[in-house]
XYZ file of N, CA and C in Angstrom:
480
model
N -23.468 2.264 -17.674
C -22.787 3.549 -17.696
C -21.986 3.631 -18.995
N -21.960 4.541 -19.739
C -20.885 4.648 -20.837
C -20.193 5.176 -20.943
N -19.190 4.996 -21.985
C -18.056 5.663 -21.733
C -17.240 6.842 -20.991
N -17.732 7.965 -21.679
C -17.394 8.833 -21.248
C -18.271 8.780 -19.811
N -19.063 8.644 -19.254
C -19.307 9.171 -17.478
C -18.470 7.871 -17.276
N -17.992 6.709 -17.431
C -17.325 5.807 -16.537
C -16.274 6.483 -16.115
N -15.698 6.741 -17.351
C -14.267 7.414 -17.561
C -14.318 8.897 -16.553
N -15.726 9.665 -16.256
C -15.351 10.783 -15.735
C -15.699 10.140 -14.270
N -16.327 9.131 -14.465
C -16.029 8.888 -12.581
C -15.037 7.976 -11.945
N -14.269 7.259 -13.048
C -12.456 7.085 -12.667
C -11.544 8.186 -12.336
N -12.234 9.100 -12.840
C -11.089 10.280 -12.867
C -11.927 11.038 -11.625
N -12.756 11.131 -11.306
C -13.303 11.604 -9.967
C -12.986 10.457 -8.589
N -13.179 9.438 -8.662
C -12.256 8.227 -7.948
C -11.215 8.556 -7.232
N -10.116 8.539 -8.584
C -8.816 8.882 -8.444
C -8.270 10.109 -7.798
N -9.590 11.170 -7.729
C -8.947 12.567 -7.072
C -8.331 13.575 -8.486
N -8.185 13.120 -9.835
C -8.172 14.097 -10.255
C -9.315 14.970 -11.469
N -10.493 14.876 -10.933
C -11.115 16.080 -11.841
C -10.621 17.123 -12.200
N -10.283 17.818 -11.593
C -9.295 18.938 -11.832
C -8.130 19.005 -12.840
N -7.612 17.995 -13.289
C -6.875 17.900 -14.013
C -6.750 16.888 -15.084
N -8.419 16.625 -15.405
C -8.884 15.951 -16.548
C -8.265 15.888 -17.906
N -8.191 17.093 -18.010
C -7.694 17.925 -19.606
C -6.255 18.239 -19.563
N -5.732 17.494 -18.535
C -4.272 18.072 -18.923
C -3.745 16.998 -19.413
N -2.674 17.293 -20.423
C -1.791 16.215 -20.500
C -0.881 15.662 -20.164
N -0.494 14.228 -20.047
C 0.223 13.448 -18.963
C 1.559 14.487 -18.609
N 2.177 15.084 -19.612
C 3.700 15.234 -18.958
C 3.801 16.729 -17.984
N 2.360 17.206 -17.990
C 2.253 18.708 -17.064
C 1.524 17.799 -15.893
N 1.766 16.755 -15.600
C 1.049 15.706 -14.294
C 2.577 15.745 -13.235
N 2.148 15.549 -12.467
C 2.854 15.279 -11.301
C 3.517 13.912 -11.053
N 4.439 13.444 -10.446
C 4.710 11.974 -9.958
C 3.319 11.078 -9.525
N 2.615 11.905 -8.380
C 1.492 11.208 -7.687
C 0.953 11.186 -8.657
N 0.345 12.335 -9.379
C -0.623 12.332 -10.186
C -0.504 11.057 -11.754
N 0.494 11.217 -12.105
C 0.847 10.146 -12.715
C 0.174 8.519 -12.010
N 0.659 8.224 -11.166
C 0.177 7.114 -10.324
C -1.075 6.798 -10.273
N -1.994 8.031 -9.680
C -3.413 8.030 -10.021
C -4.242 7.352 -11.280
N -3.351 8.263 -12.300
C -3.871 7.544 -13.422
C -3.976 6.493 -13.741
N -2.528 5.767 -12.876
C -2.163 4.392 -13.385
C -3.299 3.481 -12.629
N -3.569 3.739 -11.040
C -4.397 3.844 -10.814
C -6.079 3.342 -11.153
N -6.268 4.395 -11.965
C -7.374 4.816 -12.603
C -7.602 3.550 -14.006
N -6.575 3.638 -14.530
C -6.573 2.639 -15.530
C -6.578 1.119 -15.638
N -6.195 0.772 -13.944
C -6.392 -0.053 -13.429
C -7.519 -0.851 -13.318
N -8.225 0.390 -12.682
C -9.429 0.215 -12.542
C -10.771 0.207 -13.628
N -10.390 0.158 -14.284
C -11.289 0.630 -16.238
C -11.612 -0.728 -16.026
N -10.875 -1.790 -15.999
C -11.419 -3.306 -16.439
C -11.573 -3.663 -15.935
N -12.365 -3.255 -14.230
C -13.073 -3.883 -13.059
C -12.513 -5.566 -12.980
N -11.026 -5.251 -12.911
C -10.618 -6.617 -11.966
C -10.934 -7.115 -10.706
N -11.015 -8.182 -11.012
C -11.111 -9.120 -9.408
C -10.105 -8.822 -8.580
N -9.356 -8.979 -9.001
C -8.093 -8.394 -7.750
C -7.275 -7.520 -8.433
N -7.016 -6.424 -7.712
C -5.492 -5.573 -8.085
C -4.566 -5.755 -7.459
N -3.470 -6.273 -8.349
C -2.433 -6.590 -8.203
C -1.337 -4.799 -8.136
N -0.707 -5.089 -6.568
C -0.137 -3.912 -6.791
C 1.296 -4.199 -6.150
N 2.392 -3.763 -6.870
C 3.771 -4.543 -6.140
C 4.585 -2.819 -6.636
N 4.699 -2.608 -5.170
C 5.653 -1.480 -4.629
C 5.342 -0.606 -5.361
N 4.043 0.387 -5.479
C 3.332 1.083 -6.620
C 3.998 2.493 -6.602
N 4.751 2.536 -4.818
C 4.236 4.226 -4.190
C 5.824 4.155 -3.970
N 6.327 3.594 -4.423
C 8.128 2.932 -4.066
C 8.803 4.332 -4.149
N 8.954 4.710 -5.629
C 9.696 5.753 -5.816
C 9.085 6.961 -5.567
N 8.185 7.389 -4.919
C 7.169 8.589 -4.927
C 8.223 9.423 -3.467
N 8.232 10.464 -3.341
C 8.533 11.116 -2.159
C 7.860 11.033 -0.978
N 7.959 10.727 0.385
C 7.224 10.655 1.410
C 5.939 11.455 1.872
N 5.921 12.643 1.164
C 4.601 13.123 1.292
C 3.766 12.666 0.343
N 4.220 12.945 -1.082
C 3.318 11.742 -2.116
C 2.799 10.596 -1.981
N 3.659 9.784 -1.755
C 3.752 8.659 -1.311
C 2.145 8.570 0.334
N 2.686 9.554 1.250
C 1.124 9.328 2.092
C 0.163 9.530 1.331
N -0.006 10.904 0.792
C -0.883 10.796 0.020
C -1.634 10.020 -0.450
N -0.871 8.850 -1.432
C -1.253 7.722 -2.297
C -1.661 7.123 -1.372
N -1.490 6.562 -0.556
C -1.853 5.648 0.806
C -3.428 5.919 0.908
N -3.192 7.570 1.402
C -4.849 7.923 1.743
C -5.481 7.664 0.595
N -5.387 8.061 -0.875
C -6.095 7.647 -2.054
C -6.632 6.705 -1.774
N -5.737 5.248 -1.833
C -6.001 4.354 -2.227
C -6.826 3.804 -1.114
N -7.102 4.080 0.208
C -7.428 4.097 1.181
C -8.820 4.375 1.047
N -9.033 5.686 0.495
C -10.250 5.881 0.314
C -11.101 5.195 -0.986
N -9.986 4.694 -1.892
C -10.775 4.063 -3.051
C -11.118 2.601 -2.737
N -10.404 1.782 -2.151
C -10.571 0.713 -1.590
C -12.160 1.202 -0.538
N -12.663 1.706 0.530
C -13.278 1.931 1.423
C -14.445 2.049 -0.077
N -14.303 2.551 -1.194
C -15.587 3.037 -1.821
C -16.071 1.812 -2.897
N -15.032 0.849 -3.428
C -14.913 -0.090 -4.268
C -15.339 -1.357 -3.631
N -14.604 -1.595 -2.370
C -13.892 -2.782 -1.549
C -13.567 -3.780 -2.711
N -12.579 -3.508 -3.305
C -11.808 -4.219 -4.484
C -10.685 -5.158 -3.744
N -10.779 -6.170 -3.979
C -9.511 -6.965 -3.154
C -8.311 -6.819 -3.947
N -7.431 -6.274 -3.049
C -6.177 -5.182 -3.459
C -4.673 -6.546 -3.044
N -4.135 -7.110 -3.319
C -2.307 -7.650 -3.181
C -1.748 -7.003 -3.243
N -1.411 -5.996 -2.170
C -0.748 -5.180 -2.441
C 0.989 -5.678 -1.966
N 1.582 -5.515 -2.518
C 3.463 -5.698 -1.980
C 4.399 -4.726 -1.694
N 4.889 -4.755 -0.477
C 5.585 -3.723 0.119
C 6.508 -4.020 0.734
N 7.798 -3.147 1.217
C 8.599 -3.532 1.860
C 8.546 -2.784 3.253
N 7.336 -1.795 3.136
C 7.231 -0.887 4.295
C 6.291 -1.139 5.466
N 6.548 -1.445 6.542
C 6.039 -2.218 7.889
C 4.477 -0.978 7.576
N 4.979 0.218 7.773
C 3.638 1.586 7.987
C 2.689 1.432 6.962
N 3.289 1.332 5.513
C 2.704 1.544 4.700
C 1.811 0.259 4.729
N 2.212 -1.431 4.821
C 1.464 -2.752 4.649
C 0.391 -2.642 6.286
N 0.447 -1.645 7.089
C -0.085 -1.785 8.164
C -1.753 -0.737 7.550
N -0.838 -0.098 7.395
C -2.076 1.422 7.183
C -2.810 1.119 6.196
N -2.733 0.049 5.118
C -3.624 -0.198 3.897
C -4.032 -1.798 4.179
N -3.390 -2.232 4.484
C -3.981 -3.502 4.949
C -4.833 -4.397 5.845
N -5.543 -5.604 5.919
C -6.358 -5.941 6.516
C -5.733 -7.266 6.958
N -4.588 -7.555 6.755
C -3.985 -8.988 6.799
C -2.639 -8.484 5.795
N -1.599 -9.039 6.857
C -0.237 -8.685 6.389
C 0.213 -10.470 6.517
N 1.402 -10.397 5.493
C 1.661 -11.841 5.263
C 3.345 -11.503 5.062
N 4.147 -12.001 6.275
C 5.619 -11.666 5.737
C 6.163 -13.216 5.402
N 7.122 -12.767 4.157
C 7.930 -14.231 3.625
C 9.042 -13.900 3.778
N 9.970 -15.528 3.952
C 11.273 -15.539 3.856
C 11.257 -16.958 3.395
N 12.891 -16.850 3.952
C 13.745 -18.243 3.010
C 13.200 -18.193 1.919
N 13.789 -19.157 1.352
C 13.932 -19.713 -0.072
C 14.092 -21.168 -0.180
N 13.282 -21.315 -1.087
C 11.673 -20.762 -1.556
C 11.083 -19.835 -0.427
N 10.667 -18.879 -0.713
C 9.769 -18.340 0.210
C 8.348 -18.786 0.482
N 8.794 -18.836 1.964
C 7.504 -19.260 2.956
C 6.778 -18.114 3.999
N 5.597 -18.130 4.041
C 4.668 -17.535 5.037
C 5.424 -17.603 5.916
N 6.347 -16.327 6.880
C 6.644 -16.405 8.123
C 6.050 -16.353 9.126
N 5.145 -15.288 8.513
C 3.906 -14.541 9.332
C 2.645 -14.209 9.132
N 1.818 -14.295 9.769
C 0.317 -13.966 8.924
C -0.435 -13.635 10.314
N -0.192 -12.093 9.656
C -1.080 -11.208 11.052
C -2.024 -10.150 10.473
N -3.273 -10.896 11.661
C -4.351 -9.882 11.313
C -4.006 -8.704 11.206
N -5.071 -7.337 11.088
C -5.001 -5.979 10.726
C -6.360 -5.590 11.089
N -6.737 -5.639 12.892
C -7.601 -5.465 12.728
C -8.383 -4.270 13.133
N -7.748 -3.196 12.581
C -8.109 -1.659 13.431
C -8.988 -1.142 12.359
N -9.506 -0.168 12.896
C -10.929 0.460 12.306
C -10.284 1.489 11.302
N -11.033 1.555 10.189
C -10.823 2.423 9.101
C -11.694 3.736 9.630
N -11.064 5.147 9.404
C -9.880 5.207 8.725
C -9.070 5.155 9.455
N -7.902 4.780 9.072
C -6.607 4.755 10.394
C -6.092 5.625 10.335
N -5.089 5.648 11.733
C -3.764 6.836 12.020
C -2.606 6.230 12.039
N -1.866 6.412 11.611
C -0.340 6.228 12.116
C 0.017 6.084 13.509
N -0.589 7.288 14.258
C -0.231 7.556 15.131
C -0.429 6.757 16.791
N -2.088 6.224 16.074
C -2.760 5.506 17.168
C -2.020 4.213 18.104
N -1.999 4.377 19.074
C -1.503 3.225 20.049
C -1.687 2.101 19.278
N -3.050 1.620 18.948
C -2.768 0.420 18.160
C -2.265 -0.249 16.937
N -2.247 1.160 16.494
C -1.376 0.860 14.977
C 0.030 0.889 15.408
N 0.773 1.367 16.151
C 1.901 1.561 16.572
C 2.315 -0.202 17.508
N 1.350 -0.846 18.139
C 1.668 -2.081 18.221
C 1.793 -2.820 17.495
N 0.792 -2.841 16.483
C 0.878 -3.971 15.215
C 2.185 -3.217 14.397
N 3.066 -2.806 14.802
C 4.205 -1.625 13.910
C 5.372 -2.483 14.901
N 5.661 -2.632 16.000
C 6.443 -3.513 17.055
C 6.231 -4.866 16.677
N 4.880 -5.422 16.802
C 4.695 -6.676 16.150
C 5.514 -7.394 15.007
N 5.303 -6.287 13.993
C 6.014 -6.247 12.384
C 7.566 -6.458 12.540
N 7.883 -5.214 13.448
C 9.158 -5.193 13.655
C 9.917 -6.210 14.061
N 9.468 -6.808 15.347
C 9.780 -7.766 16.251
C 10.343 -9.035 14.898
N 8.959 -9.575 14.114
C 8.820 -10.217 13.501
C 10.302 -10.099 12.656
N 10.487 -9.314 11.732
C 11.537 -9.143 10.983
C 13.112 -9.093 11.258
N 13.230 -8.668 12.779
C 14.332 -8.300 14.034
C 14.943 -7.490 13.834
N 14.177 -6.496 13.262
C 14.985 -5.233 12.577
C 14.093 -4.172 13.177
N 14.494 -2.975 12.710
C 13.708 -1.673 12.843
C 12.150 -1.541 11.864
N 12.137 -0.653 12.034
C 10.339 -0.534 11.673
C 9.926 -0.175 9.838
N 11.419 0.319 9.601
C 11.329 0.259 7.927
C 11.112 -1.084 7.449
N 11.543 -2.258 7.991
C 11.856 -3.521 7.710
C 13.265 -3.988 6.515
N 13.982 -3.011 7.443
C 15.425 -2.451 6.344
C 16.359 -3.365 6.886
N 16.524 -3.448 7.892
C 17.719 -3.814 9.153
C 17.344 -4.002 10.341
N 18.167 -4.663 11.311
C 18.160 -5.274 12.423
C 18.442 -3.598 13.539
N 18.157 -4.138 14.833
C 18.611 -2.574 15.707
C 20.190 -2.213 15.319
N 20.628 -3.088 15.113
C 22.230 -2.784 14.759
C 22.392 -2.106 13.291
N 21.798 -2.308 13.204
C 21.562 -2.002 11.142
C 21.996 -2.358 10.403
N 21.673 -3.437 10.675
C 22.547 -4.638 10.020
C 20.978 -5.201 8.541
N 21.310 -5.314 7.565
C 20.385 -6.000 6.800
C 19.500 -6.910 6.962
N 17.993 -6.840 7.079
C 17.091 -8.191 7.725
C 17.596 -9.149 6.647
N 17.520 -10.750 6.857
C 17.409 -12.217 6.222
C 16.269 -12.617 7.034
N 16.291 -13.340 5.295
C 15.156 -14.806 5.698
C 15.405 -15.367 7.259
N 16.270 -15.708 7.588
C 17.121 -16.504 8.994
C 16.704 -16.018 9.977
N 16.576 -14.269 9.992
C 16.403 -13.221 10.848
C 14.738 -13.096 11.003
N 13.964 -13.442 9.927
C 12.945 -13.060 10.133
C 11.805 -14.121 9.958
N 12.284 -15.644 10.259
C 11.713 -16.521 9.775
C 11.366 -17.032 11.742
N 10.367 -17.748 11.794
C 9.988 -17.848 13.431
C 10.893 -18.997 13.650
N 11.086 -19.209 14.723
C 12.149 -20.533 15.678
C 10.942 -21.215 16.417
């Protein structure tokens, strides 16, 4: 494939054809991301490395990106590391969640992910492996704090 069609089917990938020809600073937050995204993907890595990509994005953006990447993963099957601090978000993109604590950090947890693509949020079983997570951490479901709301620790979220 050469250049230019690689390049126009990164940018079809990514979801933005439509906005091929524009330039970066008339782009959006998400759309920005995409690209980054996209550029990612140019040098057909073995693994993408992705640490808190969708962090600062707004909660609808932010799903958004989820479904993207959701669907680009399903079309690639690129083995993705992705790092998160969000129980929904490491549930809904993932196939195997791995929580650390203490220090040095150690594997606390290592739980399958094994629900059928595409997922819901909403589904009974995603909503267990979401309690699971929680449980795990002894906090609420952001993986922010404890029911008290109190800040999760290593201590708090490491198994006995």
């Amino acid at each position: 494939m050469c250049c230019g069609k690689f390049s126009a089917h990164l940018v079809e990938l990514v979801g933005l054809r439509s906005f091929a020809d524009y330039y970066p600073n008339r782009l959006s937050g998400g759309m920005r991301q995409r690209v980054g995204l996209g550029r990612a993907l140019a040098v057909d890595p073995a693994v993408l490395l992705m640490d808190e990509p969708f962090g600062a994005l707004d909660a609808q953006t932010r799903d958004a990106m989820q479904n993207a990447l959701s669907e680009i993963w399903l079309k690639t099957k690129k083995t993705v590391l992705f790092i998160t601090h969000d129980i929904r978000e490491a549930i809904f993109l993932s196939d195997r969640v791995l929580v650390l604590a203490g220090r040095p950090s150690q594997i606390a947890l290592d739980l399958a992910i094994d629900l059928p693509r595409p997922r819901s949020r909403h589904d009974a079983s995603f909503q267990k492996k979401e309690q699971m997570l929680e449980l795990a951490l002894g906090g609420d479901a952001s993986g922010t704090g404890d029911a008290d709301g109190a800040p999760a620790t290593p201590e708090k979220s490491a198994p006995h």
